[in-house]
Amino acid sequence: MKQFKRYLTIVVACTSMMQAGWAQQQAPRKALSYGAQYTGKRKDSAMAKFRTNRFGQFIHWGLYSIPGGIWEGKTYSYAAEFLKSSAHLSSATWDSLMYRFNPTKFDAHAWAKMAKQMGVKYMTITTKHHEGFCMWPSQYTDFHVGNSPFKRDILKELVEAYNAEGIDVNFYYSVLDWHHPDWKYDIKTAEDQTQFLRYLDFAYNQLKELATRYPTVKCFWFDGTWDNSIKKNGWWTLEVEKMLKKAIPGVIVNSRLRADDYGARHRDSNGELMGDYESGYERRLPDPVKDLSVTQIDWEACMTIPENQWGFHKDWSLSYVKTPQELVEMLTLTTSLGGNFLLNFGPQGDGAIRTEEKQIAATIADWMKVNGEAIYGGDYAGWKKQDWGYFIQKAGTNKVYMVVFNQPFSNIARLQVPDKVKITKSYLLEAPAQSLLLKETQKNQFNLYLPAVKKAGAFVIVLETEQGGGAGKQYQDAKT
Ligand code: H76
């Protein structure tokens, strides 16, 4: 009897699971007014450029950069840009930091030079973080850099300096605003909505102002959009997307901006990605074996150097600090899955960049100088992941790159090549004249004989293949 009962439970469970699955397949698409505006990847040249860039520099700079995580002698280990909240400071106290904002060591050209050497193709700057302080002289608030002792338009200087180095500039904008009196976390009454509408107007106007004042901006990176107040006003997020796209043809917005009619975020209630790319990978990366679904979309991961510090924190002993080698591996993994890697820097309150960040940037620069070819325009190759590192396919070429992080002890790298792909040539990216020996051990499986010398860091091997693009786009997910 007991056994029969168990059997019955299993049958019932299976049947209802099947029904749920069936119901899911049959579920009619919801009619949405504020959902995704299109499906699939954008095909225009502005998006193609964004995709080719692959490596970007994130910069968090604001009033929080002055105290650097320490208030009245006490160190707060949480993210430095959240100090106002961690130390429970009033707006009056925090906002008066504006009168101390005087970064005399700020040199936009020096920042842009460092970025250029590091090999980034775009830079994303905080125009306004949660604290509400604006890094440009906005006509819609007094809480801006023009009213600080520094006075200068920081955005203008950065846009000009980075653009002069050939680096695209993107704008981070926090919709959440701790300074503005009309900001609300939730809407419970009609009065709440009336008040919040005033805030939404303000933010809309600021965004239009940014798009008008700095027309070379390539992408708007929204943050602070997770509260119920925004989820209940999904219409506004679409209005903003449309307004920006009208103001700057080809402009890109991240998925984080958007909420649909039902308050679904990033992906709408029909599962379609909203905005132009997925921006949900924050301080984490997809698994290069299990999470291959990202290869179907455009996406970008943003990463801190310490565990969770975006703005300048004086004390970097409070968490693990990633090595330049680890960051290069993250960039490579991201590229190998068709994503962009946005690496964060938190300049000091005086405008200088901390020594550790300069050293890390210099080490990455050395690596990128030799190996950057594998990164720019790199994409998912569709080849089986191997333990020595990552395959990257270069769209529009016959090249597949192997970025080797774990040099095999035997000096033999194994590869499994997709059907119909024929490798015609293999060589070290830094020594193209010297071919490497490739031996087929069984169908589609090869041993690649690496140079006998142990390499100091990650290195790149180029595989030239017979048919254009090499691998095709086979999608292999794990069977579990
Ligand atoms: C939480 C949070 C914010 N989102 C990251 C991109 C940083 O800006 C951080 O302060």
Coordinates of C-alpha atoms and ligand atoms in Angstrom, one line a residue:
M1 CA 0.0 0.0 0.0
K2 CA 2.8 2.3 1.0
Q3 CA 4.5 1.6 -2.2
F4 CA 1.4 2.1 -4.3
K5 CA 0.9 5.5 -2.6
R6 CA 4.5 6.5 -3.5
Y7 CA 3.9 5.3 -7.1
L8 CA 0.7 7.4 -7.2
T9 CA 2.5 10.4 -5.9
I10 CA 5.2 10.1 -8.6
V11 CA 2.5 9.7 -11.3
V12 CA 0.6 12.7 -10.1
A13 CA 3.8 14.7 -9.8
C14 CA 4.9 13.7 -13.3
T15 CA 1.5 14.5 -14.8
S16 CA 1.3 17.9 -13.3
M17 CA 4.9 18.6 -14.3
M18 CA 4.0 17.7 -17.9
Q19 CA 0.9 19.8 -17.7
A20 CA 2.9 22.7 -16.4
G21 CA 5.4 22.3 -19.3
W22 CA 2.6 22.0 -21.8
A23 CA 0.8 25.0 -20.3
Q24 CA 4.1 27.0 -20.5
Q25 CA 4.6 26.2 -24.2
Q26 CA 1.0 27.1 -25.0
A27 CA 0.9 30.2 -22.8
P28 CA -0.2 33.0 -25.1
R29 CA 2.2 35.9 -25.4
K30 CA 1.1 38.8 -23.2
A31 CA 0.2 41.9 -24.9
L32 CA 2.7 44.5 -23.6
S33 CA 2.8 48.2 -24.2
Y34 CA 6.3 48.7 -22.5
G35 CA 8.0 45.4 -23.3
A36 CA 10.9 44.6 -25.6
Q37 CA 11.0 46.7 -28.7
Y38 CA 12.6 44.0 -30.9
T39 CA 13.9 40.5 -30.7
G40 CA 17.4 39.1 -31.4
K41 CA 20.6 41.0 -31.6
R42 CA 20.8 44.5 -33.1
K43 CA 22.4 44.5 -36.5
D44 CA 23.4 48.1 -37.0
S45 CA 26.9 49.5 -37.1
A46 CA 26.8 51.3 -33.8
M47 CA 26.0 48.0 -32.0
A48 CA 28.6 46.2 -34.1
K49 CA 31.2 48.7 -32.8
F50 CA 30.0 48.2 -29.2
R51 CA 30.3 44.5 -29.6
T52 CA 33.8 44.7 -31.2
N53 CA 35.1 46.9 -28.3
R54 CA 34.9 44.1 -25.8
F55 CA 37.1 45.8 -23.2
G56 CA 35.9 48.9 -21.3
Q57 CA 36.9 51.0 -18.3
F58 CA 34.3 51.8 -15.7
I59 CA 34.9 54.9 -13.6
H60 CA 33.1 55.6 -10.4
W61 CA 33.9 59.2 -9.3
G62 CA 31.8 61.5 -7.1
L63 CA 31.6 63.1 -3.6
Y64 CA 32.1 59.6 -2.1
S65 CA 35.7 59.7 -3.5
I66 CA 36.6 62.3 -0.9
P67 CA 36.0 60.4 2.4
G68 CA 37.0 57.1 0.7
G69 CA 35.1 54.9 3.1
I70 CA 36.2 56.6 6.3
W71 CA 34.1 59.0 8.3
E72 CA 35.3 60.8 11.4
G73 CA 38.1 58.3 11.9
K74 CA 35.9 55.2 11.5
T75 CA 36.4 52.9 8.6
Y76 CA 33.3 51.4 7.0
S77 CA 34.1 48.3 5.0
Y78 CA 31.0 48.3 2.8
A79 CA 31.2 49.9 -0.7
A80 CA 32.7 53.4 -0.4
E81 CA 30.0 54.9 -2.6
F82 CA 27.4 53.8 0.0
L83 CA 29.2 55.6 2.9
K84 CA 26.3 58.0 3.4
S85 CA 24.0 55.1 4.1
S86 CA 26.6 52.9 6.0
A87 CA 27.5 55.8 8.4
H88 CA 23.8 56.9 8.6
L89 CA 24.6 60.5 7.5
S90 CA 22.0 63.1 6.9
S91 CA 21.6 64.6 3.4
A92 CA 22.7 68.0 4.8
T93 CA 26.0 66.4 6.1
W94 CA 26.7 64.4 3.0
D95 CA 25.7 67.1 0.5
S96 CA 28.1 69.6 2.1
L97 CA 30.9 67.5 0.7
M98 CA 30.2 69.4 -2.5
Y99 CA 32.0 72.4 -1.0
R100 CA 35.1 70.2 -0.5
F101 CA 35.1 68.8 -4.1
N102 CA 38.3 70.2 -5.5
P103 CA 40.3 67.5 -7.4
T104 CA 43.3 69.6 -8.3
K105 CA 45.2 66.5 -9.6
F106 CA 42.4 65.7 -12.1
D107 CA 43.9 65.4 -15.6
A108 CA 41.4 63.9 -18.1
H109 CA 44.2 63.5 -20.7
A110 CA 46.3 61.4 -18.2
W111 CA 43.3 59.2 -17.4
A112 CA 42.6 58.7 -21.1
K113 CA 46.2 57.9 -21.9
M114 CA 46.3 55.2 -19.2
A115 CA 43.0 53.8 -20.5
K116 CA 44.4 53.8 -24.1
Q117 CA 47.5 51.9 -23.0
M118 CA 45.5 49.4 -21.1
G119 CA 43.7 48.7 -24.3
V120 CA 40.1 49.6 -23.5
K121 CA 38.0 50.8 -26.4
Y122 CA 35.3 52.5 -24.3
M123 CA 34.9 54.2 -20.9
T124 CA 31.7 54.4 -18.8
I125 CA 31.6 57.3 -16.3
T126 CA 29.2 58.0 -13.5
T127 CA 27.4 61.2 -14.4
K128 CA 25.4 60.9 -11.2
H129 CA 25.5 58.1 -8.7
H130 CA 23.0 57.3 -6.0
E131 CA 24.2 60.3 -3.9
G132 CA 22.7 62.6 -6.7
F133 CA 25.7 64.8 -7.2
C134 CA 26.1 65.7 -10.9
M135 CA 29.5 65.7 -12.6
W136 CA 28.2 68.3 -15.1
P137 CA 26.6 71.7 -14.6
S138 CA 23.0 70.5 -14.9
Q139 CA 20.3 73.2 -15.3
Y140 CA 17.8 71.0 -13.3
T141 CA 19.6 71.1 -9.9
D142 CA 22.1 73.1 -8.0
F143 CA 23.8 69.9 -6.7
H144 CA 26.4 69.8 -9.4
V145 CA 30.1 70.2 -10.0
G146 CA 29.7 73.8 -11.3
N147 CA 28.8 74.8 -7.7
S148 CA 31.8 73.1 -6.1
P149 CA 35.2 74.9 -5.7
F150 CA 36.3 72.9 -8.8
K151 CA 33.7 74.4 -11.0
R152 CA 34.9 72.6 -14.2
D153 CA 32.6 70.4 -16.4
I154 CA 34.1 67.0 -15.7
L155 CA 32.0 65.2 -18.3
K156 CA 33.1 67.6 -21.0
E157 CA 36.8 67.2 -20.2
L158 CA 36.5 63.4 -20.1
V159 CA 34.4 63.1 -23.3
E160 CA 36.9 65.2 -25.2
A161 CA 40.0 63.6 -23.8
Y162 CA 38.8 60.0 -24.3
N163 CA 37.3 60.7 -27.7
A164 CA 40.6 62.2 -28.7
E165 CA 42.3 58.9 -27.9
G166 CA 39.7 57.1 -30.0
I167 CA 37.9 55.7 -27.0
D168 CA 34.1 55.7 -26.9
V169 CA 32.5 57.3 -23.9
N170 CA 29.3 55.9 -22.2
F171 CA 27.3 57.5 -19.4
Y172 CA 26.3 55.7 -16.2
Y173 CA 23.2 57.3 -14.7
S174 CA 21.6 56.3 -11.4
V175 CA 17.9 56.7 -11.4
L176 CA 17.8 56.1 -7.7
D177 CA 18.6 59.5 -6.1
W178 CA 19.3 60.1 -2.4
H179 CA 19.4 63.8 -2.8
H180 CA 16.2 64.7 -4.7
P181 CA 13.2 65.3 -2.5
D182 CA 10.8 63.7 -4.9
W183 CA 12.6 60.4 -5.2
K184 CA 10.4 57.5 -3.8
Y185 CA 11.2 53.8 -3.2
D186 CA 7.6 52.7 -3.6
I187 CA 4.2 54.1 -4.7
K188 CA 1.4 53.4 -2.2
T189 CA -0.9 56.4 -2.7
A190 CA -2.0 58.8 -5.4
E191 CA 0.1 61.5 -3.7
D192 CA 3.1 59.2 -3.9
Q193 CA 2.7 58.9 -7.6
T194 CA 2.2 62.7 -8.1
Q195 CA 5.4 63.3 -6.2
F196 CA 7.3 60.6 -8.0
L197 CA 6.1 61.9 -11.4
R198 CA 8.0 65.1 -10.6
Y199 CA 11.1 63.1 -10.0
L200 CA 10.7 61.1 -13.2
D201 CA 10.3 64.5 -15.1
F202 CA 13.5 65.7 -13.5
A203 CA 15.5 62.5 -14.5
Y204 CA 14.0 62.6 -18.0
N205 CA 15.1 66.2 -18.4
Q206 CA 18.6 65.5 -17.1
L207 CA 19.0 62.6 -19.5
K208 CA 17.8 64.7 -22.4
E209 CA 20.3 67.3 -21.3
L210 CA 23.1 64.8 -21.2
A211 CA 22.2 63.5 -24.7
T212 CA 22.1 67.1 -26.0
R213 CA 25.2 68.4 -24.4
Y214 CA 27.4 65.4 -25.2
P215 CA 26.2 64.1 -28.5
T216 CA 29.2 61.7 -29.0
V217 CA 28.0 59.5 -26.1
K218 CA 27.6 55.9 -27.3
C219 CA 25.6 54.2 -24.6
F220 CA 23.6 55.0 -21.5
W221 CA 24.2 52.7 -18.5
F222 CA 21.3 52.8 -16.1
D223 CA 21.5 51.8 -12.5
G224 CA 19.3 52.1 -9.4
T225 CA 16.2 51.0 -11.2
W226 CA 15.3 48.0 -8.9
D227 CA 12.8 49.7 -6.6
N228 CA 9.0 49.2 -6.7
S229 CA 8.5 52.9 -7.7
I230 CA 10.2 52.2 -11.1
K231 CA 8.6 48.8 -11.5
K232 CA 5.2 50.5 -11.2
N233 CA 6.2 53.0 -13.8
G234 CA 7.6 50.8 -16.6
W235 CA 6.1 53.2 -19.2
W236 CA 8.7 55.8 -18.1
T237 CA 11.7 53.5 -18.9
L238 CA 10.4 53.0 -22.4
E239 CA 9.9 56.7 -22.8
V240 CA 13.5 57.3 -21.8
E241 CA 14.8 54.6 -24.2
K242 CA 12.8 56.2 -27.1
M243 CA 13.8 59.7 -26.2
L244 CA 17.6 58.8 -26.1
K245 CA 17.4 56.9 -29.3
K246 CA 15.8 59.8 -31.1
A247 CA 18.3 62.3 -29.6
I248 CA 21.4 60.2 -30.6
P249 CA 20.9 57.8 -33.5
G250 CA 22.5 54.4 -32.8
V251 CA 22.7 55.0 -29.1
I252 CA 22.6 51.9 -26.9
V253 CA 20.8 51.4 -23.5
N254 CA 21.4 48.6 -21.1
S255 CA 18.7 46.2 -20.0
R256 CA 18.9 47.5 -16.4
L257 CA 16.9 50.6 -17.4
R258 CA 13.8 48.7 -18.3
A259 CA 10.6 47.5 -16.7
D260 CA 7.5 46.4 -18.5
D261 CA 3.8 46.7 -17.9
Y262 CA 3.9 44.1 -15.1
G263 CA 7.1 45.3 -13.5
A264 CA 9.3 42.6 -15.1
R265 CA 12.9 43.9 -15.4
H266 CA 15.7 43.2 -17.9
R267 CA 13.5 40.6 -19.6
D268 CA 9.9 41.4 -20.2
S269 CA 6.9 39.2 -19.2
N270 CA 7.3 37.2 -22.5
G271 CA 11.0 36.5 -21.7
E272 CA 12.4 38.9 -24.3
L273 CA 15.4 41.1 -23.4
M274 CA 14.6 44.8 -23.0
G275 CA 17.1 47.5 -24.0
D276 CA 20.0 46.5 -26.2
Y277 CA 22.1 44.2 -24.1
E278 CA 22.0 42.2 -20.8
S279 CA 23.7 44.2 -18.0
G280 CA 22.9 41.9 -15.1
Y281 CA 26.4 40.3 -14.8
E282 CA 27.7 42.4 -11.9
R283 CA 30.8 41.1 -10.1
R284 CA 30.1 37.6 -11.5
L285 CA 30.6 35.9 -14.9
P286 CA 28.6 33.2 -16.6
D287 CA 30.0 29.6 -16.4
P288 CA 31.9 29.0 -19.6
V289 CA 30.6 25.4 -19.8
K290 CA 27.0 25.6 -18.4
D291 CA 25.8 29.1 -19.2
L292 CA 26.1 29.1 -22.9
S293 CA 22.8 30.8 -23.4
V294 CA 24.6 34.2 -23.2
T295 CA 26.1 33.5 -26.6
Q296 CA 22.7 34.2 -28.1
I297 CA 22.5 37.8 -26.8
D298 CA 24.7 40.9 -26.4
W299 CA 25.8 41.3 -22.9
E300 CA 28.4 43.0 -20.7
A301 CA 29.8 42.1 -17.3
C302 CA 31.0 44.8 -14.9
M303 CA 33.7 44.0 -12.4
T304 CA 35.4 45.5 -9.4
I305 CA 39.1 45.0 -8.6
P306 CA 38.5 44.5 -4.8
E307 CA 35.5 42.4 -3.8
N308 CA 32.8 45.2 -3.8
Q309 CA 34.3 48.6 -4.0
W310 CA 33.3 50.9 -6.9
G311 CA 34.1 54.3 -5.6
F312 CA 37.6 55.0 -4.1
H313 CA 38.1 53.3 -0.7
K314 CA 41.2 54.2 1.2
D315 CA 41.6 50.8 2.7
W316 CA 42.0 48.0 0.2
S317 CA 43.1 45.5 2.9
L318 CA 39.5 44.8 3.7
S319 CA 38.8 42.4 0.9
Y320 CA 40.6 40.3 -1.6
V321 CA 42.1 42.3 -4.5
K322 CA 42.2 40.6 -7.8
T323 CA 45.5 40.2 -9.7
P324 CA 46.0 41.6 -13.2
Q325 CA 46.3 38.0 -14.4
E326 CA 42.9 37.1 -12.9
L327 CA 41.4 40.2 -14.6
V328 CA 42.9 39.2 -17.9
E329 CA 41.4 35.8 -17.5
M330 CA 38.0 37.3 -16.8
L331 CA 38.2 39.5 -19.9
T332 CA 39.1 36.4 -21.9
L333 CA 36.3 34.3 -20.5
T334 CA 33.9 37.1 -21.2
T335 CA 35.1 37.5 -24.8
S336 CA 34.9 33.8 -25.4
L337 CA 31.2 33.9 -24.6
G338 CA 30.5 36.9 -26.8
G339 CA 30.3 39.5 -24.0
N340 CA 32.0 42.8 -23.1
F341 CA 34.1 43.3 -19.9
L342 CA 33.8 46.6 -18.0
L343 CA 36.6 46.9 -15.5
N344 CA 36.0 49.4 -12.7
F345 CA 38.4 52.1 -11.4
G346 CA 37.7 54.4 -8.5
P347 CA 39.9 57.6 -8.8
Q348 CA 40.7 59.5 -5.5
G349 CA 39.0 62.6 -4.3
D350 CA 42.0 64.6 -5.4
G351 CA 41.7 63.4 -9.0
A352 CA 44.7 61.1 -8.9
I353 CA 44.5 57.4 -9.7
R354 CA 45.7 55.2 -6.8
T355 CA 49.0 53.4 -7.3
E356 CA 47.5 49.9 -7.2
E357 CA 45.1 50.7 -10.1
K358 CA 48.0 52.2 -12.1
Q359 CA 50.1 49.1 -11.6
I360 CA 47.2 46.8 -12.5
A361 CA 46.5 48.9 -15.6
A362 CA 50.1 48.8 -16.6
T363 CA 50.3 45.0 -16.3
I364 CA 47.1 44.5 -18.3
A365 CA 48.5 47.0 -20.9
D366 CA 51.6 44.8 -21.4
W367 CA 49.4 41.8 -22.0
M368 CA 47.0 43.5 -24.3
K369 CA 49.8 45.0 -26.4
V370 CA 50.8 41.4 -27.4
N371 CA 47.5 39.6 -27.2
G372 CA 44.8 42.1 -27.7
E373 CA 44.2 40.9 -31.2
A374 CA 42.4 37.9 -29.7
I375 CA 40.0 40.1 -27.7
Y376 CA 38.8 42.9 -30.0
G377 CA 35.9 41.6 -32.1
G378 CA 36.4 38.2 -30.4
D379 CA 33.3 36.0 -30.1
Y380 CA 32.1 32.5 -29.0
A381 CA 33.8 29.8 -31.1
G382 CA 31.5 26.9 -30.3
W383 CA 34.4 24.6 -29.7
K384 CA 34.4 22.3 -26.7
K385 CA 35.9 24.0 -23.6
Q386 CA 39.4 22.7 -22.6
D387 CA 41.1 23.0 -19.3
W388 CA 44.1 25.0 -20.6
G389 CA 41.9 28.0 -21.3
Y390 CA 39.5 29.5 -23.9
F391 CA 38.7 29.5 -27.6
I392 CA 37.8 32.8 -29.2
Q393 CA 36.6 33.1 -32.7
K394 CA 37.1 36.2 -34.7
A395 CA 34.0 37.0 -36.8
G396 CA 34.7 37.8 -40.4
T397 CA 38.1 36.0 -40.3
N398 CA 39.3 32.4 -40.6
K399 CA 41.0 32.6 -37.2
V400 CA 40.3 30.9 -33.9
Y401 CA 42.4 32.0 -31.0
M402 CA 43.4 29.7 -28.1
V403 CA 44.1 31.8 -25.0
V404 CA 46.2 29.5 -22.8
F405 CA 46.1 30.2 -19.0
N406 CA 47.2 26.8 -17.7
Q407 CA 50.2 25.7 -19.8
P408 CA 49.9 21.9 -19.9
F409 CA 52.7 20.1 -18.0
S410 CA 53.3 17.9 -21.0
N411 CA 53.3 20.9 -23.2
I412 CA 50.6 19.2 -25.3
A413 CA 47.3 21.1 -25.6
R414 CA 44.4 18.9 -26.5
L415 CA 41.6 20.2 -28.7
Q416 CA 38.4 18.9 -30.0
V417 CA 37.5 20.4 -33.3
P418 CA 33.9 20.6 -34.6
D419 CA 33.0 18.5 -37.6
K420 CA 34.1 19.8 -41.0
V421 CA 36.6 22.3 -39.5
K422 CA 40.0 21.9 -40.9
I423 CA 43.0 23.6 -39.3
T424 CA 45.5 24.7 -41.9
K425 CA 48.0 26.5 -39.7
S426 CA 48.8 27.0 -36.0
Y427 CA 51.3 29.4 -34.4
L428 CA 52.0 31.6 -31.4
L429 CA 50.5 35.0 -31.9
E430 CA 53.9 36.6 -31.1
A431 CA 55.8 34.3 -33.5
P432 CA 53.7 33.7 -36.6
A433 CA 56.6 32.5 -38.7
Q434 CA 57.1 29.4 -36.5
S435 CA 54.4 26.7 -37.1
L436 CA 53.4 24.5 -34.2
L437 CA 52.9 20.8 -34.7
L438 CA 49.4 19.5 -34.7
K439 CA 48.7 15.7 -34.6
E440 CA 45.3 14.1 -35.0
T441 CA 44.9 11.4 -32.4
Q442 CA 41.4 10.4 -33.4
K443 CA 38.6 11.9 -35.4
N444 CA 38.3 15.7 -34.7
Q445 CA 40.8 15.4 -31.8
F446 CA 44.2 16.9 -31.9
N447 CA 47.4 17.3 -29.9
L448 CA 49.0 20.6 -30.3
Y449 CA 52.7 20.8 -29.4
L450 CA 53.4 24.0 -27.6
P451 CA 56.8 25.7 -27.5
A452 CA 59.0 23.9 -24.9
V453 CA 59.7 27.1 -23.0
K454 CA 57.5 27.7 -20.0
K455 CA 55.7 31.0 -20.6
A456 CA 55.4 33.5 -17.8
G457 CA 51.7 34.4 -18.3
A458 CA 48.7 33.6 -20.5
F459 CA 49.6 33.4 -24.2
V460 CA 47.7 33.1 -27.5
I461 CA 47.9 30.6 -30.2
V462 CA 46.3 31.3 -33.6
L463 CA 44.6 28.5 -35.5
E464 CA 43.8 29.3 -39.1
T465 CA 41.0 27.2 -40.4
E466 CA 39.9 26.3 -43.9
Q467 CA 36.4 27.7 -44.0
G468 CA 35.6 31.3 -43.2
G469 CA 34.7 31.7 -39.5
G470 CA 35.9 28.3 -38.7
A471 CA 33.4 26.9 -36.2
G472 CA 29.9 28.0 -37.0
K473 CA 27.6 28.7 -34.1
Q474 CA 26.9 25.4 -32.6
Y475 CA 25.1 25.6 -29.3
Q476 CA 26.1 23.0 -26.8
D477 CA 24.5 23.0 -23.4
A478 CA 25.4 20.5 -20.7
K479 CA 23.1 17.4 -20.4
T480 CA 22.2 17.1 -16.7
Ligands
H76_1 C1 24.5 48.4 -5.7 C2 25.1 49.1 -6.5 C3 25.8 49.9 -7.5 N1 25.8 49.2 -8.8 C4 27.2 49.1 -9.2 C5 27.4 49.1 -10.7 C6 27.8 50.3 -8.5 O1 27.5 51.5 -9.1 C7 27.2 50.1 -7.2 O2 27.4 51.2 -6.3

